[in-house]
Coordinates of C-alpha atoms and ligand atoms in Angstrom, one line a residue:
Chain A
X1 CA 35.0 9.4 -84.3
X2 CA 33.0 11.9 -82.6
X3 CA 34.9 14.8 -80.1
X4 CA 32.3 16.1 -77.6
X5 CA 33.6 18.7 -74.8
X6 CA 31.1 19.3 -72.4
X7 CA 30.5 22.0 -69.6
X8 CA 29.9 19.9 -67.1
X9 CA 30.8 16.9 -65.3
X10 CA 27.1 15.8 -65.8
X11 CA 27.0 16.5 -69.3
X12 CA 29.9 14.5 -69.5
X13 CA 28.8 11.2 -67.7
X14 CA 25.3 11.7 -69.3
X15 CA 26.8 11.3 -72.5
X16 CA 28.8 8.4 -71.8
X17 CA 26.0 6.4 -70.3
X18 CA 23.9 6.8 -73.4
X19 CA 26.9 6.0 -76.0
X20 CA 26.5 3.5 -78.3
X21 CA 29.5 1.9 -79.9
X22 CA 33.3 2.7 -77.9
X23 CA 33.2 6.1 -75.9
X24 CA 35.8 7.5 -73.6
X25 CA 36.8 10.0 -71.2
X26 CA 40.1 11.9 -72.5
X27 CA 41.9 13.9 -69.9
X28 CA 45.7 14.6 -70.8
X29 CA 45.4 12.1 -73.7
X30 CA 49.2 10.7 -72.6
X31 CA 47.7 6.8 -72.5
X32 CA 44.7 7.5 -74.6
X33 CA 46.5 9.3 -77.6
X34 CA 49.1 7.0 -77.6
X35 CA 46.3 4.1 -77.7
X36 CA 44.0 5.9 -80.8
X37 CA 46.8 6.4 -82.7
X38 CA 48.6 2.5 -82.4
X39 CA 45.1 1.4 -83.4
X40 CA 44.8 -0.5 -80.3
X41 CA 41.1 1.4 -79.6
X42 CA 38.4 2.6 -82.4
X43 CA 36.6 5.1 -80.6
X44 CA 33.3 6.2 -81.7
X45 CA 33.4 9.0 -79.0
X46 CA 35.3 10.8 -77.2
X47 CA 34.6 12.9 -74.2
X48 CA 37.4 15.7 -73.4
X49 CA 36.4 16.6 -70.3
X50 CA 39.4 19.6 -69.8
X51 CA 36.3 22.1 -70.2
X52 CA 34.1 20.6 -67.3
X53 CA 33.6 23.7 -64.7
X54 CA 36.6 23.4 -61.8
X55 CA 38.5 20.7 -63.7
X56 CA 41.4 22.6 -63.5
X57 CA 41.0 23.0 -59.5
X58 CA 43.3 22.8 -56.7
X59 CA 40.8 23.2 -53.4
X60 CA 42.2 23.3 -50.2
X61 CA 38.9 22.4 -48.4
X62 CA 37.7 21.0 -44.7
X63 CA 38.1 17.7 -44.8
X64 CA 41.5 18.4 -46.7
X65 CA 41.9 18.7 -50.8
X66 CA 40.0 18.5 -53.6
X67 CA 42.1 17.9 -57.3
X68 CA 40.0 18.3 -60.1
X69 CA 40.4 15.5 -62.8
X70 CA 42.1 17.6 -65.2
X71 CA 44.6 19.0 -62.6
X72 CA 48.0 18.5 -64.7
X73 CA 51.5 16.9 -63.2
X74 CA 53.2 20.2 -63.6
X75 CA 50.3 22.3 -62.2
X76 CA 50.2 20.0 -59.1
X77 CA 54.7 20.5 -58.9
X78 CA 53.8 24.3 -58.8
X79 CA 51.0 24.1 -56.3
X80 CA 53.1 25.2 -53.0
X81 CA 51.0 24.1 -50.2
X82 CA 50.0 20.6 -51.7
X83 CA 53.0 20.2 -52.0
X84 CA 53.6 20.6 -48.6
X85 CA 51.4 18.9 -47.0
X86 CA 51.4 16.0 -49.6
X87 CA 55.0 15.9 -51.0
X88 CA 55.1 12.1 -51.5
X89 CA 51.7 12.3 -53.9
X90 CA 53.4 15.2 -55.7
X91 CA 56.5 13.7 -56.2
X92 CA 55.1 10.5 -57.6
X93 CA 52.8 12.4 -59.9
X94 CA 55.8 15.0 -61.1
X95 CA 57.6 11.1 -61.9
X96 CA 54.8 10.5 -64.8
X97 CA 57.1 11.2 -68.1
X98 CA 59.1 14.0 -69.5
X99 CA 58.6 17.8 -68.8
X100 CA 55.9 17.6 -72.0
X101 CA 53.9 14.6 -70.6
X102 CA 53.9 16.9 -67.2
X103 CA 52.0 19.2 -69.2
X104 CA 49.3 17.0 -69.8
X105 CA 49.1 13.7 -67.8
X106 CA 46.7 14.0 -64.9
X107 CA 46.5 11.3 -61.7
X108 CA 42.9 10.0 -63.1
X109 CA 44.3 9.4 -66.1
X110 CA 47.0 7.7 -64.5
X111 CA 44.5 6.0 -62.3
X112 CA 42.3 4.6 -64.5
X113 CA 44.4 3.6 -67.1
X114 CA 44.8 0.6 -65.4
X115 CA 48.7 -0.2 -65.2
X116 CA 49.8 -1.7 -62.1
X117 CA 53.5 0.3 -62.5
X118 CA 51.3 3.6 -62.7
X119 CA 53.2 6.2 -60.5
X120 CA 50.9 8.1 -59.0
X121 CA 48.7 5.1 -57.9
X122 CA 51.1 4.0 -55.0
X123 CA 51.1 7.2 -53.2
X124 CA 47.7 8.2 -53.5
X125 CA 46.5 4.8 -51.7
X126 CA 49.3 5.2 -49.3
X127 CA 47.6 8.5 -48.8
X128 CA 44.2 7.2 -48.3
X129 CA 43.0 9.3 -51.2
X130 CA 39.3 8.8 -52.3
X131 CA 38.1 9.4 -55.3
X132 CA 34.6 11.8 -56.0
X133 CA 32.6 10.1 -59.2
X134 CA 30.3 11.6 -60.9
X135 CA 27.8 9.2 -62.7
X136 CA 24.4 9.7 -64.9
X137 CA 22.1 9.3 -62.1
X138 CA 24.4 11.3 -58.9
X139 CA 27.9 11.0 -57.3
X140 CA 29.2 9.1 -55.1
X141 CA 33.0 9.0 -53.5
X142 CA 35.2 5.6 -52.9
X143 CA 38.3 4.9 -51.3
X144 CA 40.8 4.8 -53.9
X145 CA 42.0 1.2 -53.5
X146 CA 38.3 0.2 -54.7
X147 CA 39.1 1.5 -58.4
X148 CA 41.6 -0.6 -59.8
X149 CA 40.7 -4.3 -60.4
X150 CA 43.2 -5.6 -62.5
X151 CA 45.6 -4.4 -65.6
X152 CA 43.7 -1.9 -67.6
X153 CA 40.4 -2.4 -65.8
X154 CA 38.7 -0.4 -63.1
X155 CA 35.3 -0.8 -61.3
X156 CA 33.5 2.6 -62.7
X157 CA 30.3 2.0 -63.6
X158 CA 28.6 2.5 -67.4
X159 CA 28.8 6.5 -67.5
X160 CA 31.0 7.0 -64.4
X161 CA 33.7 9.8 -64.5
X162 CA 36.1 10.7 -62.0
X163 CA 35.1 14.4 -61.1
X164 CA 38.2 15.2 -58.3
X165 CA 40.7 13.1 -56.1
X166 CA 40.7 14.1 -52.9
X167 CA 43.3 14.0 -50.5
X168 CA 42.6 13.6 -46.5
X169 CA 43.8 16.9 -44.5
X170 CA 47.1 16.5 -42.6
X171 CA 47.5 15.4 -39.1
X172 CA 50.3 17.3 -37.0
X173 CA 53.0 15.1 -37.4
X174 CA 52.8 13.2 -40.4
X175 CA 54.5 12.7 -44.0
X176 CA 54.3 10.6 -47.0
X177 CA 56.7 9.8 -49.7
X178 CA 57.4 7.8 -53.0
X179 CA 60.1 6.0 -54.3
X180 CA 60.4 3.8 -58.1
X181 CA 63.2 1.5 -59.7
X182 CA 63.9 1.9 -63.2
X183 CA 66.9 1.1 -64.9
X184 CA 67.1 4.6 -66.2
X185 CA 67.2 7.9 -64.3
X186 CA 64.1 9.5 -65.8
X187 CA 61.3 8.5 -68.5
X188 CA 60.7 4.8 -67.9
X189 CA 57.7 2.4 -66.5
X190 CA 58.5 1.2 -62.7
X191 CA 60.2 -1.8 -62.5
X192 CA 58.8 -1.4 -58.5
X193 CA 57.5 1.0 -56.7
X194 CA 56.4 1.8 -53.3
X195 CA 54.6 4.3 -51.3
X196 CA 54.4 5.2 -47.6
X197 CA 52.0 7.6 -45.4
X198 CA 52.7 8.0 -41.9
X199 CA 51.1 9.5 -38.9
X200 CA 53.2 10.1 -35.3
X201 CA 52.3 10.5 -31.5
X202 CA 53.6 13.3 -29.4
X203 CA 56.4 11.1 -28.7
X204 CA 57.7 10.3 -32.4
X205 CA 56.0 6.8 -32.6
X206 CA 53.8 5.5 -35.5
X207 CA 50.5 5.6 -34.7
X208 CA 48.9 5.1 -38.2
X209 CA 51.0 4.4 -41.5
X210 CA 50.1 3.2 -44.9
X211 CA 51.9 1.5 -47.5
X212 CA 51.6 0.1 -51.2
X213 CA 53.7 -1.3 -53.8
X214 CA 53.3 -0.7 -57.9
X215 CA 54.5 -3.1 -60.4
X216 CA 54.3 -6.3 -58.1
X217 CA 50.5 -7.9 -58.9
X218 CA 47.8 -7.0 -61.2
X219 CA 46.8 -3.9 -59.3
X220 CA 48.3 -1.9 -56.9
X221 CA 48.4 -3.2 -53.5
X222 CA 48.2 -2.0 -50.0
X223 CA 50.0 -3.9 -47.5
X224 CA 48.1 -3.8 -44.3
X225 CA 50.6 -6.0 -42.6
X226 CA 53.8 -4.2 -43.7
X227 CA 51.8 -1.2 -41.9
X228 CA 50.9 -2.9 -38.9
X229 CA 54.7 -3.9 -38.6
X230 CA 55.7 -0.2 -37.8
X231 CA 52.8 0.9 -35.7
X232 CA 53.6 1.3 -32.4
X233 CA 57.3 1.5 -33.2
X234 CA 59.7 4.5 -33.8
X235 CA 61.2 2.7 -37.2
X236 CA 63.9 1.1 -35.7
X237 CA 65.6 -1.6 -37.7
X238 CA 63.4 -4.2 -36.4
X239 CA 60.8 -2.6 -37.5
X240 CA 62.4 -2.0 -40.9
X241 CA 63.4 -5.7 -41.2
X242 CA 59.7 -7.0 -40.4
X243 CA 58.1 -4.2 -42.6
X244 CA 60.2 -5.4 -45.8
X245 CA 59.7 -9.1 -45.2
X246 CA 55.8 -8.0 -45.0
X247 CA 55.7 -5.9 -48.4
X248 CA 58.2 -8.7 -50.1
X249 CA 55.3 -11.8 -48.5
X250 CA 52.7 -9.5 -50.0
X251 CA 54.4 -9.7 -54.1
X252 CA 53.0 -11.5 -56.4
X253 CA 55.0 -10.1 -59.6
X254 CA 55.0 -11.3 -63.3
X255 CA 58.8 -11.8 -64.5
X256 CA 59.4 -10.2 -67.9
X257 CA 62.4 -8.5 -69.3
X258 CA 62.2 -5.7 -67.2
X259 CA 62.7 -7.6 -63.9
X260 CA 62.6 -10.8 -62.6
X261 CA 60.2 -12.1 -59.9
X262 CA 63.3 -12.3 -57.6
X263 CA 64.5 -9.2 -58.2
X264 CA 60.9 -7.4 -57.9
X265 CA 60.2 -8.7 -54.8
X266 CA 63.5 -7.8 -53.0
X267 CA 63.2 -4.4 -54.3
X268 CA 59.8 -3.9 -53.6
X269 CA 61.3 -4.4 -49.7
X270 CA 63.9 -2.2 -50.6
X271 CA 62.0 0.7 -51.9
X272 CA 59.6 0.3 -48.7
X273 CA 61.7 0.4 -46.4
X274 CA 63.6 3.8 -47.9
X275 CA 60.5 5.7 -48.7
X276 CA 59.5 5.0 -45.1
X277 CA 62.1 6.3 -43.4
X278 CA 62.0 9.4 -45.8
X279 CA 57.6 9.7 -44.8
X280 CA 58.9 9.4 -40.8
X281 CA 61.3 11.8 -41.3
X282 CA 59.4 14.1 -42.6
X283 CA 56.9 13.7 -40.2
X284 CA 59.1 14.9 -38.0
X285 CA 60.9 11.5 -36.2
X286 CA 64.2 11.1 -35.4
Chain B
X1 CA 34.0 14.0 -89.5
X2 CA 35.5 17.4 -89.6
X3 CA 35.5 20.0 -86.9
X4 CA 36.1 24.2 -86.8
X5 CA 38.9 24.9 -84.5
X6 CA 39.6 28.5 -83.8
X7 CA 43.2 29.4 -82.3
X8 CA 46.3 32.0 -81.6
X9 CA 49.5 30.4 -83.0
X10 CA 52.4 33.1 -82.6
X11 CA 50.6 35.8 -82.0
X12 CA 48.0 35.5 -85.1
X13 CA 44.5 34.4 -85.2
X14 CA 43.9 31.2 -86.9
X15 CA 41.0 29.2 -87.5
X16 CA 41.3 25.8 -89.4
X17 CA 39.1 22.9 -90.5
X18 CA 40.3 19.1 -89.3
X19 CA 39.3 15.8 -88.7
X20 CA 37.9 14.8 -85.1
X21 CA 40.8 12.3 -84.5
X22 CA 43.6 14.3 -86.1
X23 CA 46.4 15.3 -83.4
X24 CA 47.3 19.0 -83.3
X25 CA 51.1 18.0 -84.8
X26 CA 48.9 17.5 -87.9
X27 CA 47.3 20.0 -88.2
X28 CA 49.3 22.6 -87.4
X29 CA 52.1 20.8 -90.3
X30 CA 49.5 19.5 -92.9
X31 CA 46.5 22.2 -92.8
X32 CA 48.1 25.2 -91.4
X33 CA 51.7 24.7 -93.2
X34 CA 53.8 25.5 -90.3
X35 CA 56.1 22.5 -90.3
X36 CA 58.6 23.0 -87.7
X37 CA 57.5 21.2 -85.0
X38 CA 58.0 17.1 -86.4
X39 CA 57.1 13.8 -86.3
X40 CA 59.8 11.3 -84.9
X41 CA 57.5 9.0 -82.5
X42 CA 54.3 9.8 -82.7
X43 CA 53.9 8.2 -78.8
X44 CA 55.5 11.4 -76.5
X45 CA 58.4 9.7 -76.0
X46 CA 60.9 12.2 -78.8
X47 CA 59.8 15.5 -78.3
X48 CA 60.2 16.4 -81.8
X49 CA 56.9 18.0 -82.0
X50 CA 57.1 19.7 -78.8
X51 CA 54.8 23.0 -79.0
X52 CA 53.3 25.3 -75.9
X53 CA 49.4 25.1 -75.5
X54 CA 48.5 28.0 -72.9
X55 CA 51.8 28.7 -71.8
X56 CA 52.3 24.7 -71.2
X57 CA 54.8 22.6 -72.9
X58 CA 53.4 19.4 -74.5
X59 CA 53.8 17.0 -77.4
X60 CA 51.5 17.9 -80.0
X61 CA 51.2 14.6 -80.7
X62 CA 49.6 13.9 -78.3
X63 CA 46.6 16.5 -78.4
X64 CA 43.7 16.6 -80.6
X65 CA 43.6 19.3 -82.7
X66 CA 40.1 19.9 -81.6
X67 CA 41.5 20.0 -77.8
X68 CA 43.4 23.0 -79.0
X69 CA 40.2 25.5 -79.8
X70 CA 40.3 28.8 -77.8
X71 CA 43.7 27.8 -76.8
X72 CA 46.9 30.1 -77.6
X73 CA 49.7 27.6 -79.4
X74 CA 53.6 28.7 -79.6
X75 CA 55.8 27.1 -82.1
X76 CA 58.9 27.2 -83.5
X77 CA 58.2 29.5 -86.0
X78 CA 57.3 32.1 -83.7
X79 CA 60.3 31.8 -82.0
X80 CA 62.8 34.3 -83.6
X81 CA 61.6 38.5 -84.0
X82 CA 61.6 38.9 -87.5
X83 CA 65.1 38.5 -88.4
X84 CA 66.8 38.6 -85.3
X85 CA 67.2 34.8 -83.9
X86 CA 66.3 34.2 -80.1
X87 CA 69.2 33.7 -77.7
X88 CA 68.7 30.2 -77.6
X89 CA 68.9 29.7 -81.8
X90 CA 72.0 31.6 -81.8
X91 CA 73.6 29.6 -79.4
X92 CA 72.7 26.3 -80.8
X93 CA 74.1 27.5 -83.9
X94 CA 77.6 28.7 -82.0
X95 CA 77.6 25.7 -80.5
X96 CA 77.4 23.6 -83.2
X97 CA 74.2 21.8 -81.0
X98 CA 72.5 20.3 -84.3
X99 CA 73.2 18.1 -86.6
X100 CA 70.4 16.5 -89.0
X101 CA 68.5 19.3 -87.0
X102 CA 65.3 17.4 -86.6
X103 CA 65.4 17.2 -83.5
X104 CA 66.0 21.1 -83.1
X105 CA 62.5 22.6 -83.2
X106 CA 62.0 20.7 -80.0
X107 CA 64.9 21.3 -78.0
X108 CA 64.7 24.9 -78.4
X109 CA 60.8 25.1 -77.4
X110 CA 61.7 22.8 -74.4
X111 CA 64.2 25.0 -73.3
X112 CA 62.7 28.1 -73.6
X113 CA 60.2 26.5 -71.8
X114 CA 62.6 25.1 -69.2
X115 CA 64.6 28.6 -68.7
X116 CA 61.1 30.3 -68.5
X117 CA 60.6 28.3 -65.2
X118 CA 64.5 27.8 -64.1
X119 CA 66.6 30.7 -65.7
X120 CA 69.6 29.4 -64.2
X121 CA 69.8 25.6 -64.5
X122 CA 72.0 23.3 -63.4
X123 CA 73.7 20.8 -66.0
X124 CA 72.1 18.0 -64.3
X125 CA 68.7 20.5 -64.3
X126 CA 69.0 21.0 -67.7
X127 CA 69.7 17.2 -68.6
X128 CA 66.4 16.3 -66.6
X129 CA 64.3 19.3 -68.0
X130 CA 65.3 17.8 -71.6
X131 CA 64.8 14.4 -70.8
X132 CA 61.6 14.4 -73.2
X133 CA 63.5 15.4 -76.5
X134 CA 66.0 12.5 -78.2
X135 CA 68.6 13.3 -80.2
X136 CA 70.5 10.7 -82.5
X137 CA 73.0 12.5 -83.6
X138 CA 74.4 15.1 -81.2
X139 CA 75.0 13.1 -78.1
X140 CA 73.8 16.1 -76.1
X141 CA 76.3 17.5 -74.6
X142 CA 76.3 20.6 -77.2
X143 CA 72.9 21.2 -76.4
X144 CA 73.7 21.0 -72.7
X145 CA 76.1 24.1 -73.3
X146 CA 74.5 25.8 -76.0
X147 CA 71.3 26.2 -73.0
X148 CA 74.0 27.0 -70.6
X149 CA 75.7 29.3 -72.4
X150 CA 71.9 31.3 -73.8
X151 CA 70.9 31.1 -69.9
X152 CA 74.1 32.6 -69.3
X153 CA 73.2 35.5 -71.5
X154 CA 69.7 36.0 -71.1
X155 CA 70.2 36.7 -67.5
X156 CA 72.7 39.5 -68.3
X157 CA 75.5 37.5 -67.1
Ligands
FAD1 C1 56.3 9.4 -73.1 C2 55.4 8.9 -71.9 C3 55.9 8.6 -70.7 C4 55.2 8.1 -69.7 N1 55.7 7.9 -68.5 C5 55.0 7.5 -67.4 C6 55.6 7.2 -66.2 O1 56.8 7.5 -66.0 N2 54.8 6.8 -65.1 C7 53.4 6.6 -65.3 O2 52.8 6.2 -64.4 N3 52.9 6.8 -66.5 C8 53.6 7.2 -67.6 N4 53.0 7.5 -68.8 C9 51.6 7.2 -69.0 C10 50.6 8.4 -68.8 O3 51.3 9.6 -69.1 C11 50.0 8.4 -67.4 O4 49.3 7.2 -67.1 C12 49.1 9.6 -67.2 O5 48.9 9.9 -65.9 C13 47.7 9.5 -67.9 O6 46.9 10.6 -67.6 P1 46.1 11.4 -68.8 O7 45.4 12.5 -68.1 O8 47.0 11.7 -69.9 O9 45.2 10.2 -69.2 P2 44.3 9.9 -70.5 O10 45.2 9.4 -71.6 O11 43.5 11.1 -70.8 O12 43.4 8.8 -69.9 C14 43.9 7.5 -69.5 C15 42.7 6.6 -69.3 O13 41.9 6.9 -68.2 C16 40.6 7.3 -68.6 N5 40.3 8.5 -67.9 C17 41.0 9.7 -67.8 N6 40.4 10.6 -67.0 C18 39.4 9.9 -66.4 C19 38.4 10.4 -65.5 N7 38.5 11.6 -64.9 N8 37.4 9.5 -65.1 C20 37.4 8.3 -65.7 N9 38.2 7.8 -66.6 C21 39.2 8.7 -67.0 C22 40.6 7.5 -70.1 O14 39.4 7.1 -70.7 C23 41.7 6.5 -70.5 O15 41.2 5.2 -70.6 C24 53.8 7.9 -69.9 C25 53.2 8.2 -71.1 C26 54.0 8.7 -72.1 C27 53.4 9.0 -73.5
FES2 S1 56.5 13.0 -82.3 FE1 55.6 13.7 -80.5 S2 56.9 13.0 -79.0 FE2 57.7 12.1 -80.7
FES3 S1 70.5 16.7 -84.6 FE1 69.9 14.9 -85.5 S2 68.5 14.1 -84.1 FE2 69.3 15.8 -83.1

């Protein structure tokens, strides 16, 4: 195995296009590690891209910020005024592992590892995050829902490296937040998982909202309906009742030992319901 | 393949020769002899091998040893001056917070880590801030007041 650390995001996708043999990008190393050493990959390279210039960048910029890909879970907890303005994305990203994964574990990691229970993945789409690539050839940037394609597979082209996630600017009167199931009270994979972004009128009702669910299909998923259930409405139970029965409608969960399909899908309405009420609140309804 | 990695550990300058795919944990036990951080998982979820890399805690199980070059590394073994045991050792020992003790090394760098960010945690604080470090023997609630209680005194209270 060959360790490369290039100085720049360009270096770093050059390199992976032209690799022959099993090449990849290692950011915290908290899903890669853990894969080199089980023997479940061979790598012939790897490309630590912690050394790229700005990696480590939090921007606060125009059109809102700018999170450099090798931004850690405990540097975004410390960052005051993402956290502010994004609480629900920073609390699903501080979820990732103990205090030592925090140290480490980065959302594109978590991103494009692939797992449908990742807990950062939720929150980001309900954020409407895109994601700036950089490639061989140039950059391009994608809506975040447009990565993931199925469990352990995204649709990054041959040389493609995520170079920031970036996060929309904040309307007046809007919040987000994040909520999981495990059976445990801290280090364990999401049984379910759901995350809401919502936007208010003048007048405390929802005039745009967002919402996803982890662990409940092969990707992440954004329920448009379960957002167009609230919209127009100031969360009232009604709303709440029709919002659930949309994310639940929207499940299509494996059952395994960690929940069953039944179980997944009433939580998943569960969990939606509760983190909205937390994003509205915070967006300042009543 | 073998690559040149030049680092601080405790303080001291020390540059070391490893294989491309060998995790830090490694080479800080089996090239540079300093064998108090452990192996219990191997997979991030123990904590046994819990170092700091730049001031951030981290399992150095999980980090190539090449990741580490430039980079300033705290262990265990720098964690007492000289003779004189840090707050936190002391306490574990009046608290009887170990017992096989392999699990020791990386409580006591998580903690230090924790009470660098939080020096006056809560139990429930403390129980989440350790939630990456597993004990088998203790049943952690000795640990719990062994940080307490070296919180306690390293704010002067
Ligand atoms: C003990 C433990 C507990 C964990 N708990 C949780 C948890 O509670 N919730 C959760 O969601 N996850 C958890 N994880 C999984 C892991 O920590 C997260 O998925 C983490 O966010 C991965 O980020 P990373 O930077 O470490 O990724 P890496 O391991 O560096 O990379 C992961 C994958 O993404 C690719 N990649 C990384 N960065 C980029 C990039 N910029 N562009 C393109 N591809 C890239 C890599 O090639 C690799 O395939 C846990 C892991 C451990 C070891
Ligand atoms: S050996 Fe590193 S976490 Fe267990
Ligand atoms: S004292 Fe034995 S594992 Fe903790």
């Amino acid at each position: 195995m060959r360790y490369e650390a290039p100085e720049t995001m360009k270096a770093a996708a050059q390199m992976l296009a032209k690799a022959k043999g099993a090449a990849f990008v290692l950011a915290g190393g908290t899903d890669l590690l853990v894969k080199l050493k089980s023997g479940m990959i061979e790598p012939d390279l790897v490309i630590d891209i912690k050394r790229t210039k700005g990696a480590y960048d939090i921007k606060k910029t125009a059109t809102g910020f700018a999170i450099g890909a090798a931004v850690s879970g405990a540097q975004l907890g410390e960052d005051r005024v993402l956290k502010k303005a994004w609480p629900g994305v920073v609390e699903a990203a501080n979820l990732i592992g103990s205090k030592q994964v925090q140290g480490r574990c980065t959302m594109s990691g978590n991103l494009c590892n692939g797992s449908p229970a990742a807990d950062s993945v939720p929150a980001l789409f309900a954020a409407g995050a895109k994601v700036a690539l950089a490639g061989p050839t140039g950059k391009r940037t994608i809506p975040i829902e447009q990565v993931p394609t199925g469990p352990g597979r995204t649709s990054l082209r041959k040389g493609e490296i995520i170079e920031q996630i970036l996060l929309p600017k904040r309307p007046p009167k809007s919040g987000d937040a994040y909520l999981r199931f495990i059976p445990r009270t801290e280090m364990d994979i999401a049984v379910v998982s759901a995350g809401v972004n919502i936007v208010l009128d003048a007048k405390g009702t929802v005039k745009e909202a967002r919402i996803a669910l982890g662990a409940v299909a092969p990707t992440v998923l954004l329920v448009a309906d379960a957002a167009k259930a609230i919209v127009g409405t100031k969360l009232d139970d009604a709303a709440l009742e029709k919002l659930g029965a949309a994310c639940a409608a929207a499940c299509r969960p494996i059952d395994d030992k960690r929940g069953t399909i039944e179980f997944r899908t009433k939580v998943a309405a569960v969990l939606a319901r509760r983190a909205a009420k937390i994003a509205y609140s915070r967006a300042g309804g009543q | 393949m073998s690559i040149k990695v030049s680092t601080t550990i405790n303080d001291d300058t020390v540059d070391f020769v490893c294989d491309e795919s060998e995790s830090l944990l490694d080479a800080l036990r089996n090239r540079i002899g300093l064998t108090g951080a452990k192996e219990g998982c191997g997979t991030g979820d123990c904590g046994a091998c819990s170092v700091t890399v730049d001031g951030r805690l981290v399992c150095s199980c999980l980090v190539l040893a090449a990741e580490a070059e430039g980079s300033k590394i705290e262990t265990i073994e720098g964690m007492a001056n000289g003779n004189e045991l840090h707050p936190l050792q002391r306490k574990f020992i009046e608290h009887a917070a170990l017992q096989c003790g392999i699990c020791t090394p990386g409580f006591l760098i998580a903690a230090r880590a924790l009470l660098k960010k939080n020096p006056d945690p809560s139990e429930e604080e403390i129980r989440f801030g350790l939630a990456g470090n597993l004990c088998r023997c203790t049943g952690y609630d000795k640990i719990v007041r062994a940080v307490q209680d070296a919180a306690r005194e390293m704010r002067g209270a």
